[in-house]
mmCIF file of C-alpha atoms in Angstrom:
data_model
loop_
_atom_site.group_PDB
_atom_site.id
_atom_site.type_symbol
_atom_site.label_atom_id
_atom_site.label_comp_id
_atom_site.label_asym_id
_atom_site.label_seq_id
_atom_site.Cartn_x
_atom_site.Cartn_y
_atom_site.Cartn_z
ATOM 1 C CA UNK A 174 0.012 0.012 0.022
ATOM 2 C CA UNK A 175 1.187 3.560 -0.655
ATOM 3 C CA UNK A 176 2.431 5.472 2.354
ATOM 4 C CA UNK A 177 0.033 7.960 3.910
ATOM 5 C CA UNK A 178 0.288 11.002 6.160
ATOM 6 C CA UNK A 179 2.591 14.000 5.901
ATOM 7 C CA UNK A 180 5.658 11.909 5.097
ATOM 8 C CA UNK A 181 3.901 9.945 2.379
ATOM 9 C CA UNK A 182 2.536 13.069 0.787
ATOM 10 C CA UNK A 183 5.997 14.650 0.652
ATOM 11 C CA UNK A 184 7.514 11.568 -0.945
ATOM 12 C CA UNK A 185 4.685 11.240 -3.466
ATOM 13 C CA UNK A 186 5.132 14.866 -4.526
ATOM 14 C CA UNK A 187 8.624 14.124 -5.787
ATOM 15 C CA UNK A 188 9.911 17.407 -4.378
ATOM 16 C CA UNK A 189 13.067 17.827 -2.302
ATOM 17 C CA UNK A 190 12.604 19.335 1.172
ATOM 18 C CA UNK A 191 14.914 21.986 2.547
ATOM 19 C CA UNK A 192 15.817 23.695 5.830
ATOM 20 C CA UNK A 193 14.199 26.660 7.519
ATOM 21 C CA UNK A 194 15.985 29.853 8.508
ATOM 22 C CA UNK A 195 15.597 28.645 12.095
ATOM 23 C CA UNK A 196 17.424 25.426 11.381
ATOM 24 C CA UNK A 197 20.192 27.342 9.616
ATOM 25 C CA UNK A 198 20.489 29.793 12.545
ATOM 26 C CA UNK A 199 20.706 26.850 14.938
ATOM 27 C CA UNK A 200 23.478 25.225 12.903
ATOM 28 C CA UNK A 201 25.437 28.458 12.725
ATOM 29 C CA UNK A 202 24.936 29.047 16.484
ATOM 30 C CA UNK A 203 26.121 25.561 17.319
ATOM 31 C CA UNK A 204 29.284 25.963 15.243
ATOM 32 C CA UNK A 205 30.045 29.438 16.562
ATOM 33 C CA UNK A 206 29.599 28.514 20.215
ATOM 34 C CA UNK A 207 31.664 25.397 19.798
ATOM 35 C CA UNK A 208 34.460 27.477 18.339
ATOM 36 C CA UNK A 209 34.204 30.028 21.087
ATOM 37 C CA UNK A 210 34.785 27.310 23.656
ATOM 38 C CA UNK A 211 37.222 25.099 21.806
ATOM 39 C CA UNK A 212 38.909 27.231 19.187
ATOM 40 C CA UNK A 213 37.724 24.992 16.399
ATOM 41 C CA UNK A 214 34.633 25.179 14.114
ATOM 42 C CA UNK A 215 32.876 21.896 13.473
ATOM 43 C CA UNK A 216 32.356 21.589 9.695
ATOM 44 C CA UNK A 217 29.959 20.199 8.793
ATOM 45 C CA UNK A 218 27.942 20.909 11.906
ATOM 46 C CA UNK A 219 25.117 18.604 12.945
ATOM 47 C CA UNK A 220 21.955 19.670 14.767
ATOM 48 C CA UNK A 221 18.904 17.844 16.052
ATOM 49 C CA UNK A 222 15.439 19.010 14.877
ATOM 50 C CA UNK A 223 12.152 18.696 16.833
ATOM 51 C CA UNK A 224 11.192 15.433 15.066
ATOM 52 C CA UNK A 225 14.600 13.877 15.594
ATOM 53 C CA UNK A 226 16.228 14.495 12.161
ATOM 54 C CA UNK A 227 19.944 15.273 12.433
ATOM 55 C CA UNK A 228 20.941 17.182 9.295
ATOM 56 C CA UNK A 229 24.447 18.421 8.747
ATOM 57 C CA UNK A 230 25.326 21.899 7.417
ATOM 58 C CA UNK A 231 28.518 23.014 5.741
ATOM 59 C CA UNK A 232 29.898 26.366 6.867
ATOM 60 C CA UNK A 233 30.296 29.088 4.286
ATOM 61 C CA UNK A 234 32.049 31.476 6.678
ATOM 62 C CA UNK A 235 33.759 31.568 10.063
ATOM 63 C CA UNK A 236 35.478 34.143 12.196
ATOM 64 C CA UNK A 237 36.964 33.807 15.679
ATOM 65 C CA UNK A 238 38.342 36.319 18.194
ATOM 66 C CA UNK A 239 38.881 36.190 21.929
ATOM 67 C CA UNK A 240 35.423 37.652 22.634
ATOM 68 C CA UNK A 241 33.165 36.212 19.908
ATOM 69 C CA UNK A 242 32.726 33.665 17.138
ATOM 70 C CA UNK A 243 30.768 33.922 13.910
ATOM 71 C CA UNK A 244 29.667 31.039 11.744
ATOM 72 C CA UNK A 245 27.591 31.204 8.542
ATOM 73 C CA UNK A 246 25.598 28.722 6.472
ATOM 74 C CA UNK A 247 23.770 29.049 3.171
ATOM 75 C CA UNK A 248 20.045 28.267 3.379
ATOM 76 C CA UNK A 249 18.904 25.474 1.116
ATOM 77 C CA UNK A 250 15.105 25.586 0.787
ATOM 78 C CA UNK A 251 15.003 22.500 -1.400
ATOM 79 C CA UNK A 252 12.484 22.690 -4.240
ATOM 80 C CA UNK A 253 10.345 25.288 -2.451
ATOM 81 C CA UNK A 254 10.093 28.721 -4.129
ATOM 82 C CA UNK A 255 11.321 30.399 -0.899
ATOM 83 C CA UNK A 256 12.482 33.999 -1.105
ATOM 84 C CA UNK A 257 15.313 33.117 1.314
ATOM 85 C CA UNK A 258 16.651 30.201 -0.705
ATOM 86 C CA UNK A 259 20.407 30.770 -1.028
ATOM 87 C CA UNK A 260 20.556 33.423 1.658
ATOM 88 C CA UNK A 261 23.528 33.411 4.016
ATOM 89 C CA UNK A 262 22.442 33.050 7.653
ATOM 90 C CA UNK A 263 25.064 34.147 10.225
ATOM 91 C CA UNK A 264 25.222 33.611 13.957
ATOM 92 C CA UNK A 265 27.622 35.651 16.097
ATOM 93 C CA UNK A 266 27.986 34.262 19.613
ATOM 94 C CA UNK A 267 29.449 36.307 22.477
ATOM 95 C CA UNK A 268 29.994 35.342 26.094
ATOM 96 C CA UNK A 269 27.262 36.745 28.358
ATOM 97 C CA UNK A 270 27.233 37.791 31.959
ATOM 98 C CA UNK A 271 27.034 34.962 34.513
ATOM 99 C CA UNK A 272 23.434 33.871 34.950
ATOM 100 C CA UNK A 273 22.173 35.848 31.916
ATOM 101 C CA UNK A 274 21.211 32.742 29.963
ATOM 102 C CA UNK A 275 20.666 33.031 26.261
ATOM 103 C CA UNK A 276 19.940 36.495 24.875
ATOM 104 C CA UNK A 277 18.920 37.060 21.281
ATOM 105 C CA UNK A 278 19.814 40.082 19.131
ATOM 106 C CA UNK A 279 18.785 41.093 15.637
ATOM 107 C CA UNK A 280 21.763 41.587 13.421
ATOM 108 C CA UNK A 281 21.767 43.113 9.947
ATOM 109 C CA UNK A 282 18.996 41.726 7.814
ATOM 110 C CA UNK A 283 16.887 40.374 10.696
ATOM 111 C CA UNK A 284 13.781 42.329 11.575
ATOM 112 C CA UNK A 285 12.578 43.795 14.852
ATOM 113 C CA UNK A 286 8.978 43.577 16.079
ATOM 114 C CA UNK A 287 7.301 46.991 16.294
ATOM 115 C CA UNK A 288 3.602 46.121 16.543
ATOM 116 C CA UNK A 289 1.571 43.895 18.921
ATOM 117 C CA UNK A 290 -0.283 40.745 17.800
ATOM 118 C CA UNK A 291 2.755 38.573 16.994
ATOM 119 C CA UNK A 292 4.099 35.732 19.182
ATOM 120 C CA UNK A 293 6.984 38.038 20.229
ATOM 121 C CA UNK A 294 6.932 41.198 22.292
ATOM 122 C CA UNK A 295 7.374 44.618 20.720
ATOM 123 C CA UNK A 296 11.046 45.434 20.551
ATOM 124 C CA UNK A 297 12.194 41.804 20.263
ATOM 125 C CA UNK A 298 14.218 40.518 17.329
ATOM 126 C CA UNK A 299 12.014 38.621 14.881
ATOM 127 C CA UNK A 300 13.344 35.228 15.871
ATOM 128 C CA UNK A 301 10.276 33.038 16.418
ATOM 129 C CA UNK A 302 9.719 30.834 19.470
ATOM 130 C CA UNK A 303 10.643 27.438 18.028
ATOM 131 C CA UNK A 304 13.940 28.599 16.519
ATOM 132 C CA UNK A 305 14.775 30.248 19.819
ATOM 133 C CA UNK A 306 14.161 26.987 21.657
ATOM 134 C CA UNK A 307 16.278 25.081 19.107
ATOM 135 C CA UNK A 308 19.142 27.513 19.679
ATOM 136 C CA UNK A 309 18.788 27.348 23.474
ATOM 137 C CA UNK A 310 18.900 23.562 23.317
ATOM 138 C CA UNK A 311 21.970 23.658 21.045
ATOM 139 C CA UNK A 312 23.748 26.098 23.358
ATOM 140 C CA UNK A 313 23.028 23.860 26.361
ATOM 141 C CA UNK A 314 24.402 20.821 24.514
ATOM 142 C CA UNK A 315 27.583 22.577 23.493
ATOM 143 C CA UNK A 316 28.075 24.003 26.989
ATOM 144 C CA UNK A 317 27.671 20.546 28.523
ATOM 145 C CA UNK A 318 30.094 18.981 26.059
ATOM 146 C CA UNK A 319 32.829 21.628 26.370
ATOM 147 C CA UNK A 320 32.515 23.092 29.856
ATOM 148 C CA UNK A 321 30.719 26.327 28.975
ATOM 149 C CA UNK A 322 28.349 28.261 31.151
ATOM 150 C CA UNK A 323 25.570 28.526 28.527
ATOM 151 C CA UNK A 324 25.416 32.292 29.163
ATOM 152 C CA UNK A 325 25.632 33.827 25.692
ATOM 153 C CA UNK A 326 24.421 36.562 23.427
ATOM 154 C CA UNK A 327 23.364 35.293 19.973
ATOM 155 C CA UNK A 328 23.113 37.765 17.146
ATOM 156 C CA UNK A 329 21.499 36.399 13.985
ATOM 157 C CA UNK A 330 21.923 38.233 10.712
ATOM 158 C CA UNK A 331 20.914 37.401 7.147
ATOM 159 C CA UNK A 332 22.868 38.837 4.227
ATOM 160 C CA UNK A 333 20.647 41.097 2.105
ATOM 161 C CA UNK A 334 17.798 40.412 4.503
ATOM 162 C CA UNK A 335 16.347 43.894 4.527
ATOM 163 C CA UNK A 336 15.978 43.793 0.735
ATOM 164 C CA UNK A 337 14.558 40.290 0.773
ATOM 165 C CA UNK A 338 12.035 41.297 3.412
ATOM 166 C CA UNK A 339 10.413 43.689 0.955
ATOM 167 C CA UNK A 340 9.028 40.596 -0.852
ATOM 168 C CA UNK A 341 7.410 39.364 2.375
ATOM 169 C CA UNK A 342 4.572 40.608 4.628
ATOM 170 C CA UNK A 343 7.005 41.706 7.337
ATOM 171 C CA UNK A 344 6.734 45.493 6.648
ATOM 172 C CA UNK A 345 2.931 45.345 6.838
ATOM 173 C CA UNK A 346 3.102 43.324 10.065
ATOM 174 C CA UNK A 347 5.407 45.858 11.649
ATOM 175 C CA UNK A 348 8.540 43.685 11.441
ATOM 176 C CA UNK A 349 11.107 46.258 10.348
ATOM 177 C CA UNK A 350 14.683 46.052 9.251
ATOM 178 C CA UNK A 351 14.679 42.546 7.700
ATOM 179 C CA UNK A 352 13.418 38.995 7.645
ATOM 180 C CA UNK A 353 11.993 36.771 10.386
ATOM 181 C CA UNK A 354 13.800 33.643 11.556
ATOM 182 C CA UNK A 355 11.093 31.024 11.173
ATOM 183 C CA UNK A 356 10.287 27.330 11.372
ATOM 184 C CA UNK A 357 8.362 24.912 13.560
ATOM 185 C CA UNK A 358 9.991 21.636 12.418
ATOM 186 C CA UNK A 359 13.212 22.935 10.894
ATOM 187 C CA UNK A 360 12.177 21.434 7.550
ATOM 188 C CA UNK A 361 10.865 23.388 4.569
ATOM 189 C CA UNK A 362 8.124 21.323 2.996
ATOM 190 C CA UNK A 363 8.128 22.249 -0.670
ATOM 191 C CA UNK A 364 5.358 22.250 -3.155
ATOM 192 C CA UNK A 365 4.347 23.126 -6.609
ATOM 193 C CA UNK A 366 0.629 23.610 -6.679
ATOM 194 C CA UNK A 367 0.007 20.666 -8.998
ATOM 195 C CA UNK A 368 2.384 18.277 -7.201
ATOM 196 C CA UNK A 369 1.086 19.103 -3.759
ATOM 197 C CA UNK A 370 -2.564 18.884 -4.716
ATOM 198 C CA UNK A 371 -1.863 15.499 -6.269
ATOM 199 C CA UNK A 372 -0.182 14.425 -3.022
ATOM 200 C CA UNK A 373 -3.315 15.469 -1.075
ATOM 201 C CA UNK A 374 -5.408 13.257 -3.319
ATOM 202 C CA UNK A 375 -3.069 10.301 -2.773
ATOM 203 C CA UNK A 376 -3.326 10.957 0.975
ATOM 204 C CA UNK A 377 -7.133 10.653 0.775
ATOM 205 C CA UNK A 378 -6.797 7.471 -1.281
ATOM 206 C CA UNK A 379 -4.493 5.880 1.266
ATOM 207 C CA UNK A 380 -6.789 6.830 4.185
ATOM 208 C CA UNK A 381 -9.784 5.348 2.432
ATOM 209 C CA UNK A 382 -7.913 2.161 1.496
ATOM 210 C CA UNK A 383 -6.939 1.754 5.145
ATOM 211 C CA UNK A 384 -10.606 1.969 6.136
ATOM 212 C CA UNK A 385 -10.334 5.205 8.057
ATOM 213 C CA UNK A 386 -13.650 6.952 8.755
ATOM 214 C CA UNK A 387 -12.115 10.142 10.132
ATOM 215 C CA UNK A 388 -9.361 12.185 8.496
ATOM 216 C CA UNK A 389 -7.837 15.572 9.396
ATOM 217 C CA UNK A 390 -6.809 18.242 6.945
ATOM 218 C CA UNK A 391 -4.042 20.242 8.692
ATOM 219 C CA UNK A 392 -2.382 23.446 7.629
ATOM 220 C CA UNK A 393 0.984 22.498 9.224
ATOM 221 C CA UNK A 394 2.843 20.449 11.801
ATOM 222 C CA UNK A 395 1.460 22.292 14.822
ATOM 223 C CA UNK A 396 -2.156 21.735 13.834
ATOM 224 C CA UNK A 397 -1.261 18.117 12.999
ATOM 225 C CA UNK A 398 -0.087 17.627 16.562
ATOM 226 C CA UNK A 399 -3.334 19.121 17.852
ATOM 227 C CA UNK A 400 -5.421 16.745 15.673
ATOM 228 C CA UNK A 401 -3.464 13.777 16.992
ATOM 229 C CA UNK A 402 -3.857 14.928 20.615
ATOM 230 C CA UNK A 403 -7.572 15.575 20.184
ATOM 231 C CA UNK A 404 -8.546 12.435 18.287
ATOM 232 C CA UNK A 405 -5.649 9.995 18.373
ATOM 233 C CA UNK A 406 -5.652 9.765 14.601
ATOM 234 C CA UNK A 407 -2.991 7.594 12.954
ATOM 235 C CA UNK A 408 -0.462 9.124 10.584
ATOM 236 C CA UNK A 409 -2.189 7.824 7.478
ATOM 237 C CA UNK A 410 -5.418 9.619 8.482
ATOM 238 C CA UNK A 411 -3.598 12.981 8.438
ATOM 239 C CA UNK A 412 -3.715 15.113 5.267
ATOM 240 C CA UNK A 413 -1.044 17.761 4.934
ATOM 241 C CA UNK A 414 -3.444 20.307 3.516
ATOM 242 C CA UNK A 415 -1.088 23.263 3.755
ATOM 243 C CA UNK A 416 -2.805 26.191 1.977
ATOM 244 C CA UNK A 417 -4.893 23.994 -0.320
ATOM 245 C CA UNK A 418 -8.163 23.684 1.570
ATOM 246 C CA UNK A 419 -10.102 23.578 -1.698
ATOM 247 C CA UNK A 420 -8.126 20.625 -2.947
ATOM 248 C CA UNK A 421 -9.021 18.612 0.130
ATOM 249 C CA UNK A 422 -12.713 19.477 0.004
ATOM 250 C CA UNK A 423 -13.133 18.997 -3.774
ATOM 251 C CA UNK A 424 -11.473 15.588 -3.684
ATOM 252 C CA UNK A 425 -13.496 14.468 -0.645
ATOM 253 C CA UNK A 426 -16.644 15.581 -2.492
ATOM 254 C CA UNK A 427 -15.916 12.858 -5.055
ATOM 255 C CA UNK A 428 -14.247 10.387 -2.687
ATOM 256 C CA UNK A 429 -15.903 10.928 0.694
ATOM 257 C CA UNK A 430 -14.782 9.948 4.168
ATOM 258 C CA UNK A 431 -17.464 10.063 6.877
ATOM 259 C CA UNK A 432 -15.744 12.731 8.964
ATOM 260 C CA UNK A 433 -13.278 15.503 8.230
ATOM 261 C CA UNK A 434 -11.573 17.645 10.869
ATOM 262 C CA UNK A 435 -10.023 20.857 9.536
ATOM 263 C CA UNK A 436 -7.275 22.058 11.870
ATOM 264 C CA UNK A 437 -5.115 25.136 11.379
ATOM 265 C CA UNK A 438 -4.005 28.511 12.513
ATOM 266 C CA UNK A 439 -6.687 31.053 13.295
ATOM 267 C CA UNK A 440 -5.565 33.459 10.616
ATOM 268 C CA UNK A 441 -5.550 30.872 7.843
ATOM 269 C CA UNK A 442 -8.894 29.475 8.822
ATOM 270 C CA UNK A 443 -10.409 32.967 8.993
ATOM 271 C CA UNK A 444 -9.650 33.072 5.238
ATOM 272 C CA UNK A 445 -11.552 29.807 4.703
ATOM 273 C CA UNK A 446 -14.390 31.304 6.836
ATOM 274 C CA UNK A 447 -14.504 34.262 4.457
ATOM 275 C CA UNK A 448 -14.824 31.936 1.470
ATOM 276 C CA UNK A 449 -11.219 31.580 0.285
ATOM 277 C CA UNK A 450 -10.102 28.057 -0.707
ATOM 278 C CA UNK A 451 -6.458 28.907 -1.263
ATOM 279 C CA UNK A 452 -5.005 30.089 2.023
ATOM 280 C CA UNK A 453 -1.566 31.158 0.856
ATOM 281 C CA UNK A 454 -0.548 34.657 1.984
ATOM 282 C CA UNK A 455 0.256 35.663 -1.589
ATOM 283 C CA UNK A 456 -3.209 34.743 -2.816
ATOM 284 C CA UNK A 457 -5.585 35.584 0.051
ATOM 285 C CA UNK A 458 -5.444 37.901 3.032
ATOM 286 C CA UNK A 459 -6.962 38.016 6.480
ATOM 287 C CA UNK A 460 -9.978 40.354 6.218
ATOM 288 C CA UNK A 461 -10.110 42.223 9.527
ATOM 289 C CA UNK A 462 -13.303 43.946 8.451
ATOM 290 C CA UNK A 463 -14.940 40.547 8.033
ATOM 291 C CA UNK A 464 -13.647 39.534 11.449
ATOM 292 C CA UNK A 465 -15.113 42.705 12.953
ATOM 293 C CA UNK A 466 -18.483 41.784 11.501
ATOM 294 C CA UNK A 467 -18.264 38.312 12.971
ATOM 295 C CA UNK A 468 -17.287 39.803 16.357
ATOM 296 C CA UNK A 469 -20.429 41.985 16.278
ATOM 297 C CA UNK A 470 -22.586 38.888 15.753
ATOM 298 C CA UNK A 471 -20.875 37.455 18.867
ATOM 299 C CA UNK A 472 -21.764 40.431 21.001
ATOM 300 C CA UNK A 473 -18.881 42.852 20.384
ATOM 301 C CA UNK A 474 -19.679 46.515 20.837
ATOM 302 C CA UNK A 475 -18.573 49.078 18.264
ATOM 303 C CA UNK A 476 -15.401 49.921 20.173
ATOM 304 C CA UNK A 477 -14.286 46.312 20.182
ATOM 305 C CA UNK A 478 -15.320 45.791 16.570
ATOM 306 C CA UNK A 479 -13.231 48.828 15.578
ATOM 307 C CA UNK A 480 -10.275 47.448 17.453
ATOM 308 C CA UNK A 481 -10.660 44.139 15.624
ATOM 309 C CA UNK A 482 -10.858 45.889 12.293
ATOM 310 C CA UNK A 483 -7.611 47.785 13.135
ATOM 311 C CA UNK A 484 -5.747 44.763 14.561
ATOM 312 C CA UNK A 485 -2.246 44.108 13.287
ATOM 313 C CA UNK A 486 -2.872 40.315 12.882
ATOM 314 C CA UNK A 487 -5.622 37.807 13.127
ATOM 315 C CA UNK A 488 -4.023 36.536 16.363
ATOM 316 C CA UNK A 489 -4.357 39.985 17.918
ATOM 317 C CA UNK A 490 -8.040 40.153 16.818
ATOM 318 C CA UNK A 491 -8.880 36.889 18.546
ATOM 319 C CA UNK A 492 -6.929 37.877 21.648
ATOM 320 C CA UNK A 493 -8.886 41.177 21.899
ATOM 321 C CA UNK A 494 -12.170 39.242 21.597
ATOM 322 C CA UNK A 495 -11.205 36.580 24.115
ATOM 323 C CA UNK A 496 -10.362 39.245 26.672
ATOM 324 C CA UNK A 497 -13.878 40.730 26.141
ATOM 325 C CA UNK A 498 -15.625 37.368 26.291
ATOM 326 C CA UNK A 499 -16.509 37.385 22.593
ATOM 327 C CA UNK A 500 -16.059 33.904 21.031
ATOM 328 C CA UNK A 501 -14.477 35.071 17.764
ATOM 329 C CA UNK A 502 -12.485 31.807 17.442
ATOM 330 C CA UNK A 503 -15.657 29.692 17.612
ATOM 331 C CA UNK A 504 -17.432 31.965 15.144
ATOM 332 C CA UNK A 505 -14.552 31.640 12.662
ATOM 333 C CA UNK A 506 -14.626 27.845 13.104
ATOM 334 C CA UNK A 507 -18.359 27.772 12.413
ATOM 335 C CA UNK A 508 -18.016 29.995 9.335
ATOM 336 C CA UNK A 509 -15.098 27.908 8.046
ATOM 337 C CA UNK A 510 -17.246 24.772 8.496
ATOM 338 C CA UNK A 511 -20.017 26.460 6.491
ATOM 339 C CA UNK A 512 -17.585 27.196 3.636
ATOM 340 C CA UNK A 513 -16.356 23.590 3.701
ATOM 341 C CA UNK A 514 -19.864 22.156 3.624
ATOM 342 C CA UNK A 515 -20.800 24.394 0.719
ATOM 343 C CA UNK A 516 -17.860 23.028 -1.255
ATOM 344 C CA UNK A 517 -18.657 19.432 -0.269
ATOM 345 C CA UNK A 518 -22.245 19.908 -1.472
ATOM 346 C CA UNK A 519 -24.174 16.692 -0.902
ATOM 347 C CA UNK A 520 -21.177 14.505 -0.075
ATOM 348 C CA UNK A 521 -21.723 12.386 3.092
ATOM 349 C CA UNK A 522 -18.962 14.130 5.045
ATOM 350 C CA UNK A 523 -19.416 15.653 8.509
ATOM 351 C CA UNK A 524 -17.021 18.551 9.205
ATOM 352 C CA UNK A 525 -15.641 20.069 12.376
ATOM 353 C CA UNK A 526 -13.025 22.811 12.611
ATOM 354 C CA UNK A 527 -10.308 23.586 15.179
ATOM 355 C CA UNK A 528 -8.562 26.942 15.163
ATOM 356 C CA UNK A 529 -5.247 27.274 17.046
ATOM 357 C CA UNK A 530 -2.729 29.978 17.832
ATOM 358 C CA UNK A 531 0.969 29.728 16.962
ATOM 359 C CA UNK A 532 1.716 27.774 20.102
ATOM 360 C CA UNK A 533 -0.909 25.120 19.371
ATOM 361 C CA UNK A 534 -3.497 26.350 21.862
ATOM 362 C CA UNK A 535 -7.040 25.888 20.710
ATOM 363 C CA UNK A 536 -8.688 29.315 20.311
ATOM 364 C CA UNK A 537 -11.867 28.240 18.479
ATOM 365 C CA UNK A 538 -13.731 25.160 17.480
ATOM 366 C CA UNK A 539 -17.104 23.823 16.358
ATOM 367 C CA UNK A 540 -18.781 20.428 16.520
ATOM 368 C CA UNK A 541 -19.171 18.107 13.477
ATOM 369 C CA UNK A 542 -22.009 18.897 11.132
ATOM 370 C CA UNK A 543 -23.008 17.748 7.686
ATOM 371 C CA UNK A 544 -25.182 19.077 4.884
ATOM 372 C CA UNK A 545 -28.802 18.075 5.259
#
């Protein structure tokens, strides 16, 4: 039988995966801190990713003085059309004050957060939580191996990052000065539209052949973990939907499975709620005016609705509503389910939706329902 789940979909797509900026920054940090403690740069340098993979990265640059070490790697995004493919990611590691732990700095080409609503505080370098944890773990491992304290300052920079960031949504989100350091698994899952949609179809075929009556279409690895935790679904019942909600729904319309859970980030699923079937940031946007209208139906007053309409991100909008007791997350889940059922038409598929934040916390959900 063909392999199912996220891994099977990637293999069936025939596309080569790559490494995130977070993985590259972790590799560079590991090499730099090792050199700071030992005088030698490991090359290639090996790191461990959240799912246990241990890729090796060749260094493209290294510098060592008494007070700091810098290591650089070139990002390989595989076959993904990533704007940062080929970018040079640098980590400069300096000794920190005793007890200071790991402190992150934004070097040239890495942005700084200037607006609320992101998973980082205003003023922080745009190095997302998972890459930070990867680097902290790497620093602890190097310190344990070579007698270091683990108190370091890590400055991440990306060559030409400020220019590359103009091709991203960072300026609109208030991330100024460069790119974000991203990644939840360390792996860039590539797609061409046609190849990835075909892999979704094969995923449905495998789930049906295995006799599964419940599948989950997930926008990424974090939502996949939530679906597993909520329902105990096996790997071959998981569909790596990514941005292609329409592909999942249209194929299930012709090849139904009794129950579909759609799980994903609140912002992406708010696009589905508004009727978009392609959730990619280049092809659909979070409509804050639409969210404000939903919030009103949930009891928001005009002041709160205006705040939602002016929110920097979808995450900030749902946080504002949660603080006021307005169930915007549930309302988005219900509207996303309605869109899904409309696409499924008369197919015998019951749909429920789970919306999560970046950390995997459920911020909205609705119960299974089918077209009558």
